[in-house]
Short mmCIF file of C-alpha atoms in Angstrom, two decimals:
data_model
loop_
_atom_site.label_atom_id
_atom_site.label_comp_id
_atom_site.label_asym_id
_atom_site.label_seq_id
_atom_site.Cartn_x
_atom_site.Cartn_y
_atom_site.Cartn_z
CA MET A 1 23.76 247.93 224.36
CA TRP A 2 22.38 249.92 227.36
CA ASN A 3 18.86 249.08 226.60
CA GLN A 4 19.16 245.33 225.52
CA GLY A 5 16.33 243.23 226.72
CA LEU A 6 13.92 246.02 227.63
CA THR A 7 10.71 246.49 226.24
CA PRO A 8 9.49 250.20 225.35
CA SER A 9 6.10 251.09 226.77
CA PRO A 10 3.13 252.37 224.38
CA LEU A 11 3.57 255.69 225.68
CA ALA A 12 7.24 255.56 224.98
CA ASN A 13 6.57 254.61 221.43
CA SER A 14 4.02 257.65 221.03
CA LEU A 15 6.55 260.17 222.34
CA TYR A 16 9.60 259.04 220.52
CA PRO A 17 8.82 260.59 217.22
CA ILE A 18 7.43 263.78 218.71
CA LEU A 19 10.61 264.23 220.84
CA PHE A 20 13.20 262.95 218.32
CA PHE A 21 11.65 263.84 214.87
CA PRO A 22 9.90 267.18 215.39
CA GLN A 23 9.57 267.88 211.76
CA ALA A 24 7.14 264.95 211.56
CA ASP A 25 3.31 265.84 211.17
CA TYR A 26 2.21 265.66 214.65
CA THR A 27 -0.23 267.91 216.11
CA LEU A 28 -0.25 269.62 219.52
CA ASN A 29 -3.35 267.67 220.33
CA ARG A 30 -1.32 264.45 219.87
CA LEU A 31 1.47 265.60 222.20
CA TRP A 32 -1.43 266.57 224.73
CA TRP A 33 -2.91 263.02 224.47
CA CYS A 34 0.58 261.28 225.34
CA ILE A 35 0.73 263.91 228.33
CA ARG A 36 -2.83 263.01 229.29
CA LEU A 37 -1.71 258.93 229.24
CA SER A 38 1.55 260.09 231.10
CA ASP A 39 -0.46 261.45 233.98
CA PHE A 40 -2.21 258.16 234.58
CA ASN A 41 -1.16 256.28 237.52
CA PRO A 42 -1.95 252.73 237.55
CA LYS A 43 -0.96 252.10 241.14
CA LEU A 44 -3.53 254.66 242.26
CA GLU A 45 -6.16 253.81 239.90
CA GLU A 46 -5.97 250.17 241.18
CA GLU A 47 -6.46 251.27 244.61
CA ARG A 48 -9.24 253.56 243.64
CA ILE A 49 -11.11 250.88 241.94
CA VAL A 50 -10.52 248.23 244.58
CA GLY A 51 -11.93 250.45 247.25
CA TRP A 52 -14.92 251.16 244.97
CA LEU A 53 -15.76 247.93 244.35
CA LYS A 54 -15.76 247.32 248.05
CA GLU A 55 -18.11 250.09 248.63
CA GLN A 56 -20.66 248.98 245.91
CA ALA A 57 -20.40 245.47 247.16
CA VAL A 58 -21.38 246.64 250.72
CA ALA A 59 -24.10 249.10 249.26
CA ALA A 60 -25.58 246.34 247.20
CA GLY A 61 -25.28 243.68 249.99
CA VAL A 62 -23.52 241.26 247.63
CA LYS A 63 -20.54 238.95 248.76
CA GLY A 64 -18.60 238.91 245.82
CA ALA A 65 -18.21 239.09 241.82
CA VAL A 66 -18.76 236.97 239.01
CA PHE A 67 -17.20 237.73 235.51
CA GLY A 68 -16.41 236.48 232.29
CA LEU A 69 -12.94 235.19 231.42
CA SER A 70 -12.46 235.69 227.64
CA GLY A 71 -8.82 235.36 227.40
CA GLY A 72 -8.78 239.36 226.58
CA ILE A 73 -7.04 242.34 228.08
CA ASP A 74 -10.42 243.90 229.62
CA SER A 75 -11.59 240.83 231.40
CA ALA A 76 -8.13 239.96 232.59
CA VAL A 77 -8.10 243.40 234.31
CA VAL A 78 -11.19 243.03 235.70
CA ALA A 79 -10.60 239.72 236.99
CA ALA A 80 -7.41 240.99 238.73
CA LEU A 81 -9.24 244.21 240.43
CA CYS A 82 -12.07 241.77 241.79
CA ARG A 83 -9.63 239.39 243.06
CA LYS A 84 -7.97 242.17 244.95
CA ALA A 85 -11.29 243.52 246.14
CA PHE A 86 -13.10 240.44 247.02
CA GLY A 87 -10.47 237.64 247.91
CA VAL A 88 -11.88 234.25 247.12
CA ASP A 89 -15.17 235.36 246.78
CA VAL A 90 -14.97 235.57 243.14
CA LEU A 91 -15.85 233.31 239.94
CA GLY A 92 -14.39 233.58 236.50
CA VAL A 93 -16.38 231.84 234.00
CA ILE A 94 -14.91 230.66 230.92
CA MET A 95 -17.55 230.20 227.99
CA PRO A 96 -16.23 229.15 224.79
CA CYS A 97 -18.82 229.20 222.05
CA HIS A 98 -17.49 228.18 218.69
CA SER A 99 -14.18 230.32 220.01
CA GLU A 100 -10.66 230.16 219.18
CA ALA A 101 -8.57 227.56 221.46
CA THR A 102 -6.08 230.22 222.29
CA ASP A 103 -8.78 232.38 223.78
CA VAL A 104 -9.58 229.49 226.14
CA GLU A 105 -5.80 228.77 226.98
CA HIS A 106 -5.45 232.65 227.67
CA ALA A 107 -8.50 232.71 230.07
CA ARG A 108 -6.85 229.63 231.93
CA LEU A 109 -3.70 231.66 231.95
CA VAL A 110 -5.44 234.75 233.61
CA ALA A 111 -7.09 232.41 236.13
CA GLU A 112 -3.89 230.81 237.04
CA ALA A 113 -1.90 234.02 237.35
CA PHE A 114 -4.28 235.59 239.71
CA ASP A 115 -5.31 232.40 241.56
CA ILE A 116 -9.09 232.83 240.65
CA PRO A 117 -11.55 230.05 240.96
CA ALA A 118 -12.92 229.38 237.49
CA LYS A 119 -15.63 227.47 235.92
CA LEU A 120 -15.81 226.05 232.35
CA ILE A 121 -19.05 226.02 230.54
CA LYS A 122 -19.14 225.25 226.94
CA LEU A 123 -21.93 226.86 225.13
CA ASP A 124 -21.49 225.43 221.53
CA GLY A 125 -24.11 222.94 222.13
CA VAL A 126 -26.86 225.31 223.46
CA TYR A 127 -25.88 227.81 221.01
CA ASP A 128 -26.29 225.40 217.82
CA SER A 129 -29.53 224.20 219.24
CA PHE A 130 -30.98 227.50 220.07
CA LEU A 131 -30.09 228.68 216.44
CA GLY A 132 -31.85 225.91 214.73
CA LEU A 133 -35.11 226.57 216.96
CA LEU A 134 -35.00 230.22 215.78
CA ASP A 135 -33.89 229.67 212.21
CA PRO A 136 -33.52 225.86 210.87
CA ASP A 137 -32.36 227.42 207.64
CA VAL A 138 -29.47 229.49 209.41
CA ALA A 139 -26.62 226.72 208.44
CA SER A 140 -26.90 227.98 204.77
CA GLN A 141 -26.42 231.49 205.72
CA GLY A 142 -22.96 231.24 207.44
CA ARG A 143 -22.21 232.30 210.94
CA ARG A 144 -21.11 236.09 210.20
CA ASP A 145 -24.58 237.61 210.35
CA LEU A 146 -24.59 240.15 213.51
CA ALA A 147 -27.98 239.07 214.76
CA ILE A 148 -26.63 235.32 214.92
CA SER A 149 -23.46 236.33 216.37
CA ASN A 150 -24.68 238.31 219.13
CA LEU A 151 -26.43 235.36 220.43
CA LYS A 152 -23.14 234.36 221.89
CA PRO A 153 -22.52 237.36 224.40
CA ARG A 154 -26.31 237.00 225.28
CA LEU A 155 -26.04 233.33 225.99
CA ARG A 156 -23.00 234.32 228.50
CA MET A 157 -25.01 236.95 229.91
CA ILE A 158 -27.63 234.47 231.06
CA SER A 159 -24.90 232.07 232.34
CA LEU A 160 -23.10 234.70 234.38
CA TYR A 161 -26.39 235.84 236.10
CA PHE A 162 -27.29 232.16 236.77
CA GLN A 163 -24.05 232.08 238.60
CA ALA A 164 -24.50 235.23 240.44
CA ASN A 165 -28.01 234.71 241.60
CA ARG A 166 -26.98 231.51 243.10
CA LEU A 167 -23.74 232.82 244.91
CA ASN A 168 -25.19 236.30 245.78
CA TYR A 169 -22.28 237.88 243.54
CA PHE A 170 -22.33 240.98 241.29
CA VAL A 171 -22.19 240.13 237.36
CA VAL A 172 -19.17 242.38 236.81
CA GLY A 173 -18.73 243.95 233.35
CA THR A 174 -15.45 244.54 231.51
CA GLY A 175 -16.52 247.28 229.02
CA ASN A 176 -14.03 250.28 228.78
CA LYS A 177 -14.69 254.01 227.97
CA SER A 178 -13.47 253.23 224.48
CA GLU A 179 -15.93 250.65 223.58
CA LEU A 180 -18.96 252.14 225.69
CA THR A 181 -18.32 255.44 223.88
CA VAL A 182 -19.00 253.98 220.36
CA GLY A 183 -21.39 251.24 221.44
CA TYR A 184 -19.10 248.54 220.65
CA PHE A 185 -21.06 246.06 222.85
CA THR A 186 -23.85 243.82 222.45
CA LYS A 187 -27.11 244.92 224.28
CA HIS A 188 -28.23 242.67 226.74
CA GLY A 189 -25.19 240.57 226.10
CA ASP A 190 -21.84 241.94 227.52
CA GLY A 191 -23.49 245.09 228.11
CA GLY A 192 -25.97 243.60 230.56
CA VAL A 193 -24.16 243.65 234.08
CA ASP A 194 -24.55 245.00 237.35
CA ILE A 195 -21.39 247.21 237.45
CA LEU A 196 -18.54 248.59 235.19
CA PRO A 197 -15.16 249.02 237.17
CA ILE A 198 -13.17 250.11 234.07
CA ALA A 199 -15.78 252.16 232.35
CA HIS A 200 -13.99 255.14 232.76
CA LEU A 201 -10.68 254.09 231.19
CA VAL A 202 -9.81 254.22 227.65
CA LYS A 203 -8.16 251.35 225.86
CA GLU A 204 -4.48 252.63 226.35
CA GLN A 205 -5.16 252.90 230.16
CA VAL A 206 -6.70 249.58 230.53
CA ARG A 207 -3.30 248.23 228.78
CA ALA A 208 -1.22 250.41 231.44
CA LEU A 209 -3.24 248.98 234.16
CA ALA A 210 -2.72 245.50 232.78
CA GLU A 211 0.98 245.84 232.82
CA HIS A 212 0.92 247.15 236.28
CA LEU A 213 -1.31 244.10 237.63
CA GLY A 214 0.85 241.54 235.97
CA VAL A 215 -1.54 240.29 233.26
CA PRO A 216 0.10 237.55 231.30
CA ARG A 217 2.23 238.86 228.30
CA GLU A 218 0.11 236.67 225.92
CA VAL A 219 -3.16 238.22 226.87
CA ILE A 220 -1.63 242.00 226.63
CA ASP A 221 -0.07 241.50 223.24
CA LYS A 222 -2.94 239.78 221.38
CA PRO A 223 -5.24 241.70 218.93
CA PRO A 224 -8.69 242.90 220.89
CA SER A 225 -11.52 240.71 219.68
CA ALA A 226 -15.16 240.23 220.74
CA GLY A 227 -14.82 236.73 219.45
CA LEU A 228 -17.96 237.05 217.52
CA TRP A 229 -16.71 235.11 214.43
CA GLY A 230 -13.10 233.31 213.66
CA GLY A 231 -10.40 236.04 212.92
CA GLN A 232 -12.62 238.76 214.27
CA THR A 233 -10.98 241.97 215.70
CA ASP A 234 -12.47 244.98 217.17
CA GLU A 235 -10.44 247.52 215.18
CA ALA A 236 -11.48 245.68 211.59
CA GLU A 237 -14.99 245.75 212.71
CA MET A 238 -15.30 249.30 213.95
CA GLY A 239 -13.18 250.47 211.00
CA ILE A 240 -10.74 252.77 213.48
CA THR A 241 -7.96 251.87 215.73
CA TYR A 242 -8.07 252.13 219.42
CA GLU A 243 -5.14 254.68 219.26
CA GLN A 244 -7.41 256.89 217.09
CA LEU A 245 -10.31 256.48 219.36
CA ASP A 246 -8.75 257.20 222.65
CA ARG A 247 -7.03 260.12 221.28
CA TYR A 248 -10.56 261.58 220.17
CA ILE A 249 -12.00 260.83 223.44
CA LEU A 250 -9.38 262.42 225.37
CA THR A 251 -8.43 265.37 223.22
CA GLY A 252 -11.15 265.80 220.38
CA ASP A 253 -8.47 265.20 217.82
CA ALA A 254 -8.72 263.36 214.70
CA ILE A 255 -8.95 263.55 211.07
CA ASN A 256 -12.27 264.36 209.52
CA GLU A 257 -12.95 260.56 208.21
CA VAL A 258 -12.14 259.32 211.88
CA LYS A 259 -14.12 262.22 213.71
CA GLU A 260 -17.19 261.20 211.22
CA ARG A 261 -16.92 257.56 211.92
CA ILE A 262 -16.90 258.01 215.82
CA GLU A 263 -19.57 260.37 215.78
CA GLN A 264 -21.73 258.05 213.58
CA MET A 265 -21.16 254.98 215.99
CA LYS A 266 -22.00 257.20 218.91
CA SER A 267 -25.00 258.32 217.55
CA ALA A 268 -26.38 255.05 216.14
CA SER A 269 -25.59 253.32 219.62
CA GLU A 270 -27.08 256.11 221.76
CA HIS A 271 -30.02 253.41 222.84
CA LYS A 272 -27.51 251.02 224.28
CA ARG A 273 -26.38 253.75 226.99
CA CYS A 274 -30.02 254.83 227.98
CA LEU A 275 -32.88 253.55 229.44
CA PRO A 276 -35.73 252.24 227.11
CA PRO A 277 -37.82 255.30 226.09
CA SER A 278 -41.23 255.38 227.71
CA LEU A 279 -44.35 257.71 227.18
CA GLU A 280 -44.36 260.10 230.13
CA SER A 281 -47.22 259.71 232.52
CA SER A 282 -49.72 262.77 231.64
CA GLY A 283 -51.47 262.32 235.24
#
């Protein structure tokens, strides 16, 4: 067949039912969402972000970038962009903490794919010891409590800043617009960074950029996960899909149930996107 061996893009999959099955229940907003995605130019975006990273580094007086390598698509894209911006003055830190073995494998794949200096810091023992100090009875409570799980990204933040301070590097965050909009990050954890190069991109745009940059296929295709516990996925925890979230961000289109869920998450996480409140001086 003429298309044998070709893999359709996510955009093509989205447009196909609209173009060839017009009787399907698709709104004009969905078509507009697809058009918005089709306007995205990964090559130009790469150049724009790389140039911006260089400018920010000069302004801040830093020499390079340190970032976490989680084995996920966002960290892979950030790693590739930093490598292009700073050359060898980068450090990818792999920080497993009771993590899936495949996540470490995928993190190493990314480091190899982009020739990134990488450092492995196993946080399992530190996490267990710290947890034991905080709550000696925690073993009987299981490990799916959010307060407990949030220790992992906070330990990673400490580890990244230790490396960054020693090297005079930026701590580069991996949050995208989809996650940041609904507060899907840990305060003073993966949210504790110096700079956010993909904060303006929704998840689908990050995927397109990953394809362009040559991120390993295993990383692009895996279900997004914060790795808070075994088998955890972003979409299951949020209760909505990234497609629904991206479409709402770009067009405002969503069924009432999804819209209410997104607005609830936005409202509940507003404190994460702001400086801590303080009493204004009366003087």
